[in-house]
Short mmCIF file of C-alpha atoms in Angstrom, two decimals:
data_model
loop_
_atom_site.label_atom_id
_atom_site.label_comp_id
_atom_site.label_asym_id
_atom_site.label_seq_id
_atom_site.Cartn_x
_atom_site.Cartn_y
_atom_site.Cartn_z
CA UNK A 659 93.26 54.52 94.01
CA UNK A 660 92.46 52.87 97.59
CA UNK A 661 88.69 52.44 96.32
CA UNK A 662 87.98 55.50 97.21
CA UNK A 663 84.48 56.90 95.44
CA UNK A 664 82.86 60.35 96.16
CA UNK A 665 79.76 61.74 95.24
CA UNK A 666 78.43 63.49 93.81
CA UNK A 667 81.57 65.09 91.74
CA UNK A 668 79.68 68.03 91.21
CA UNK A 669 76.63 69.94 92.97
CA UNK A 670 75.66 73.90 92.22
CA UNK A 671 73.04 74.53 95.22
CA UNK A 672 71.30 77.62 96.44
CA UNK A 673 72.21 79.61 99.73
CA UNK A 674 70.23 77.91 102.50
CA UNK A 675 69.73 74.79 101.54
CA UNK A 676 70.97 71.26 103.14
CA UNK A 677 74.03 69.48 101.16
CA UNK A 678 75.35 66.01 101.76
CA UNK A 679 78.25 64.68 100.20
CA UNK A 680 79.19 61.24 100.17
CA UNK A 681 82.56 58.95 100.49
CA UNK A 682 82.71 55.58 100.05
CA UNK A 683 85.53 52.95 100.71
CA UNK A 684 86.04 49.60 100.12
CA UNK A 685 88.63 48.38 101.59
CA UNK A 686 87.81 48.60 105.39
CA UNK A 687 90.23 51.67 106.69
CA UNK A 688 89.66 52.77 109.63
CA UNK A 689 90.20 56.40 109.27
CA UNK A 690 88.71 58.48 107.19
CA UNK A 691 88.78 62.28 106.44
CA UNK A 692 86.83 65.49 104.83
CA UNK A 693 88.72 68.06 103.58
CA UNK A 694 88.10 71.31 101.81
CA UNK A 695 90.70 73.44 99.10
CA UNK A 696 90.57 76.67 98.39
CA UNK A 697 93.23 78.75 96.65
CA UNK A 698 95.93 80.46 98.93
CA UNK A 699 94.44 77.49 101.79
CA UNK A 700 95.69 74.60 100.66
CA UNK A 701 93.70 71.63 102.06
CA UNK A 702 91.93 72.22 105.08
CA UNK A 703 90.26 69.38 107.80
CA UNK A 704 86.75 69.94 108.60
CA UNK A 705 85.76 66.19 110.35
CA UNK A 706 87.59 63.08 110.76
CA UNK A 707 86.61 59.31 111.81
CA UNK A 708 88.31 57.14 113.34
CA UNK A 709 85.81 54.22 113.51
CA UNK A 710 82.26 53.75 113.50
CA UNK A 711 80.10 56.63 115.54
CA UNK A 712 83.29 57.95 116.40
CA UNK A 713 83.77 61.47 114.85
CA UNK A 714 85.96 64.66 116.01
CA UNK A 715 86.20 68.18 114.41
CA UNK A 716 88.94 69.65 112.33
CA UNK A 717 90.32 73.09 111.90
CA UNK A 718 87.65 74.50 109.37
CA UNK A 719 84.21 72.19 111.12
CA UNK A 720 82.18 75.43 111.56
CA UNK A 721 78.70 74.90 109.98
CA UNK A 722 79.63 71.49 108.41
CA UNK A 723 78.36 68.11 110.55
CA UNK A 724 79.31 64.04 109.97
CA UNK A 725 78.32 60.82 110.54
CA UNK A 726 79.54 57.56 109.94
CA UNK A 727 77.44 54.68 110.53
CA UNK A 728 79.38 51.72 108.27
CA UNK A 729 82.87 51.36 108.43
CA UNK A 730 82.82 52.34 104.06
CA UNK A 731 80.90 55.54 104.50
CA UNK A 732 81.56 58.66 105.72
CA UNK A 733 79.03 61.84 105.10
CA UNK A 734 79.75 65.20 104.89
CA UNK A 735 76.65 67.41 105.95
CA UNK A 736 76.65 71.23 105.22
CA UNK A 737 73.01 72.13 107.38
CA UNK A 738 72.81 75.52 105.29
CA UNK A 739 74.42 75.86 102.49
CA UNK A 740 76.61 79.67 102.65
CA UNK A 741 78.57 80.57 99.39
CA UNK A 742 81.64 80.63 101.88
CA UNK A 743 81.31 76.98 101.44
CA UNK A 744 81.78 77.15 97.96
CA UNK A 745 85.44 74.71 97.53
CA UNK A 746 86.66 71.57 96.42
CA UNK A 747 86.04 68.94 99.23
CA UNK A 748 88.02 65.23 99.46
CA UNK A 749 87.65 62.29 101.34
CA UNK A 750 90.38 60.60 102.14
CA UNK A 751 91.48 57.41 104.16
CA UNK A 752 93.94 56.39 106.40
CA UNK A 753 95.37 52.41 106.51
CA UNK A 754 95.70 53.48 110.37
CA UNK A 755 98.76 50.88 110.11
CA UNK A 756 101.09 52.19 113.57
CA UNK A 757 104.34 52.73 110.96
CA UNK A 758 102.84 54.34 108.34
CA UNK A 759 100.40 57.43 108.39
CA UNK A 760 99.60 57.75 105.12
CA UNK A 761 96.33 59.18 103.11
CA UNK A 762 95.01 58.39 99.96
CA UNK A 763 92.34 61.09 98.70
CA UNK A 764 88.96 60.37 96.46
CA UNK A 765 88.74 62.40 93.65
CA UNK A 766 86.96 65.31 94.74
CA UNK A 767 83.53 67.05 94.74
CA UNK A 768 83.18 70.42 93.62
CA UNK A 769 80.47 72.26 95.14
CA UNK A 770 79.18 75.97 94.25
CA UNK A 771 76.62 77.50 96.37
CA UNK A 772 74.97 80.51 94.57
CA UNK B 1387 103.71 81.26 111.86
CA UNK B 1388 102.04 78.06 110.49
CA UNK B 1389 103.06 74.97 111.44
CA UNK B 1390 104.55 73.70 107.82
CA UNK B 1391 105.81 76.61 105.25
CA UNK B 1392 105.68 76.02 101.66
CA UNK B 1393 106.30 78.31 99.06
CA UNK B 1394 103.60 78.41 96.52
CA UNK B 1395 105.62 79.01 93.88
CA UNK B 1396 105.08 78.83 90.44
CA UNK B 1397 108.52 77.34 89.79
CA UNK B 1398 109.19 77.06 86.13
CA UNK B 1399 111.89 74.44 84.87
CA UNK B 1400 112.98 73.05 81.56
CA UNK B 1401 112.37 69.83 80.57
CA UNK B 1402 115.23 67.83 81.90
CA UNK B 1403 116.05 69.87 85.09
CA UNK B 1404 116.77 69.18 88.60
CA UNK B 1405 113.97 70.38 90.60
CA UNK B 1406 114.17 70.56 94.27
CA UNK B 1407 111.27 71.31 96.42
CA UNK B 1408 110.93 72.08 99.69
CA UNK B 1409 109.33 72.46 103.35
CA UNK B 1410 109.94 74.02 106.72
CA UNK B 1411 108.37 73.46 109.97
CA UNK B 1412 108.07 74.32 113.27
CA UNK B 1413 106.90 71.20 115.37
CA UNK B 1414 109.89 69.01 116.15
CA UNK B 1415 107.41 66.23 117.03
CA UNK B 1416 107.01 65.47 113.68
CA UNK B 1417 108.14 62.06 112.39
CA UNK B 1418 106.19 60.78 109.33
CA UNK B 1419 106.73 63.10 106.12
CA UNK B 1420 104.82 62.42 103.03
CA UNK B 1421 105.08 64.08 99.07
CA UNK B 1422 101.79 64.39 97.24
CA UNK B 1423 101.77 65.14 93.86
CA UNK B 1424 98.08 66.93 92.46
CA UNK B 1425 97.18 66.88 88.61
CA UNK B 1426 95.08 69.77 87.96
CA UNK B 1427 91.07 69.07 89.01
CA UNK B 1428 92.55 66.28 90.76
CA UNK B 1429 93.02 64.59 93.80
CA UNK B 1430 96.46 64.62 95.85
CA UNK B 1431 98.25 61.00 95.20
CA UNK B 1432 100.81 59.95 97.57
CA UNK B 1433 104.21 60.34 96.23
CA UNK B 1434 106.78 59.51 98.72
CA UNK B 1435 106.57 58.68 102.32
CA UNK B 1436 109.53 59.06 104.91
CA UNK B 1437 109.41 57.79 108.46
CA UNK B 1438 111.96 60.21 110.42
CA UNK B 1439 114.89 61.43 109.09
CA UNK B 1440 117.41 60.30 106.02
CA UNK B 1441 116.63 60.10 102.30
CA UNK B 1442 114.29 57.50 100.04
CA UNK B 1443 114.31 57.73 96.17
CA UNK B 1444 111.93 56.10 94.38
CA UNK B 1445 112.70 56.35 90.21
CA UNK B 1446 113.55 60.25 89.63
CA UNK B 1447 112.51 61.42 93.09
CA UNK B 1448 114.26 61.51 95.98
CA UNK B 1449 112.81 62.89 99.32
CA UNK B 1450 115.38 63.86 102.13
CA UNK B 1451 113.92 64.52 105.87
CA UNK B 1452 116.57 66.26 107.82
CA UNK B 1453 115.05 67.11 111.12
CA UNK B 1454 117.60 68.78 113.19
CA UNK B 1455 117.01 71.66 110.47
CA UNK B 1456 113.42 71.07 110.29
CA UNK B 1457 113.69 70.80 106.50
CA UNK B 1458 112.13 68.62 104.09
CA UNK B 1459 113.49 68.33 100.28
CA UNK B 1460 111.57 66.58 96.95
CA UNK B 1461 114.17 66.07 94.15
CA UNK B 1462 113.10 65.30 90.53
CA UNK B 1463 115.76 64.34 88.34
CA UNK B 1464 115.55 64.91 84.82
CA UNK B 1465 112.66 66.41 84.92
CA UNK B 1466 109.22 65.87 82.43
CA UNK B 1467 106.55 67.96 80.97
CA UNK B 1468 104.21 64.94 82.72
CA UNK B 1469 105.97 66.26 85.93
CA UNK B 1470 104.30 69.68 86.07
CA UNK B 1471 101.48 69.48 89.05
CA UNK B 1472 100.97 70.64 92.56
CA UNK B 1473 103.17 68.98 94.88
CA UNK B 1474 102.45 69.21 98.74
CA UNK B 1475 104.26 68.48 101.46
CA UNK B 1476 102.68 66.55 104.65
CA UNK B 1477 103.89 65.55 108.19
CA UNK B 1478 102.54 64.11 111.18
CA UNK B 1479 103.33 63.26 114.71
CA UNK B 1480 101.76 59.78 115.26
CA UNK B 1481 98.18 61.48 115.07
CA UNK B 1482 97.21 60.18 112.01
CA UNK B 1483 95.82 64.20 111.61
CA UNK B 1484 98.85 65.08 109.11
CA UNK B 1485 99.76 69.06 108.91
CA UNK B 1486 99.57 70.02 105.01
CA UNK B 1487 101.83 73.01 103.44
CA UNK B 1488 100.00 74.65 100.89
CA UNK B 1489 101.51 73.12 97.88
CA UNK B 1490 103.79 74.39 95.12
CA UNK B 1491 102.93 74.72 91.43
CA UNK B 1492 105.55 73.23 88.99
CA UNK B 1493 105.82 74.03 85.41
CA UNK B 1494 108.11 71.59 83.28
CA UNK B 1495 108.52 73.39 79.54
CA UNK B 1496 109.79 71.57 76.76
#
């Protein structure tokens, strides 16, 4: 499972309110990724790392913020909670390896805003 | 058009079927295509993983990459009940910021 952990796996929050979700690695990757789901999207990149400090959006990074300040974590900030951000969001991690660009995903953390 | 079409199905199959799935895309820079199979209230797991073009099997899957077509296959032979998920396709271009299709729903019945 590429020691992937997320949490928490499940938050219900109100409209307005700061969120923070959290992945944790252990096995030193470089890269690491938040995504949302949502039916009819598919999975959709809000913020990605590719080392320490260094952050860049994704397609979806509207109203969502990161930072990364270990190499294992990577946190997922939503400043004010809207029910639009209602989804199932994963982490996932790249090896960063130059042949090989594959991810391996956490297990998800379902989040409803009311 | 979006970059990587995948057609969200449902595809329903009996058990012991040939199942092919598929992808088209539009970005011929694309050279790393990836299979991820997703259990229901899951997350994706990496299924197969192509580096340009040819085919790799791996058990009862086989994943072809033919890139003058821009066309990417997932077989599954003989086909399981176990089998029925969410499989999405993925590429990238050296990025390490893979495209995702949306994913199609399988249903194996016995």
């Amino acid at each position: 499972d590429a020691g992937i952990t997320q949490s928490p796996r499940h938050k219900v929050t109100e409209t307005g309110t700061p969120v923070t979700l959290r992945c944790h690695q252990t096995e030193n990757h470089r890269y690491m990724y938040w995504y949302r789901q949502d039916p009819g999207h598919g999975l959709r990149l809000i913020h990605y790392s590719y080392g320490v400090k260094d952050t860049d959006k994704g397609e979806v990074s509207d109203g969502y913020s990161v930072s990364r300040s270990k190499t294992e974590d990577f946190l997922l900030t939503l400043e004010s909670a809207t029910s639009s951000q209602t989804s199932v969001y994963f982490c996932a991690i790249s090896e960063g390896r130059e042949d090989q660009e594959t991810q391996y995903f956490g297990p998800g953390t379902r989040l409803l805003v009311l | 058009q979006k970059e990587v079409e995948q057609d969200p199905g449902p595809l329903s199959v009996p058990e012991g079927a040939i199942v092919s799935l598929n992808c088209t895309y539009s970005n011929s820079a694309f050279q790393y295509f990836m299979w991820y199979r997703q259990y229901s209230r899951k997350g994706p797991e990496l299924l197969m993983y192509t580096y340009s073009s040819g085919n790799k099997e791996d058990g009862r899957f086989t994943a072809q990459v033919d890139k003058s077509s821009k066309y990417i296959s997932l077989f599954i032979r003989d086909s399981q009940p176990s089998d029925s998920a969410t499989y999405l396709c993925a590429m990238s271009r050296g990025s390490y910021i893979p495209t995702f299709g949306r994913g199609t729903s399988l249903i194996v019945h016995p």
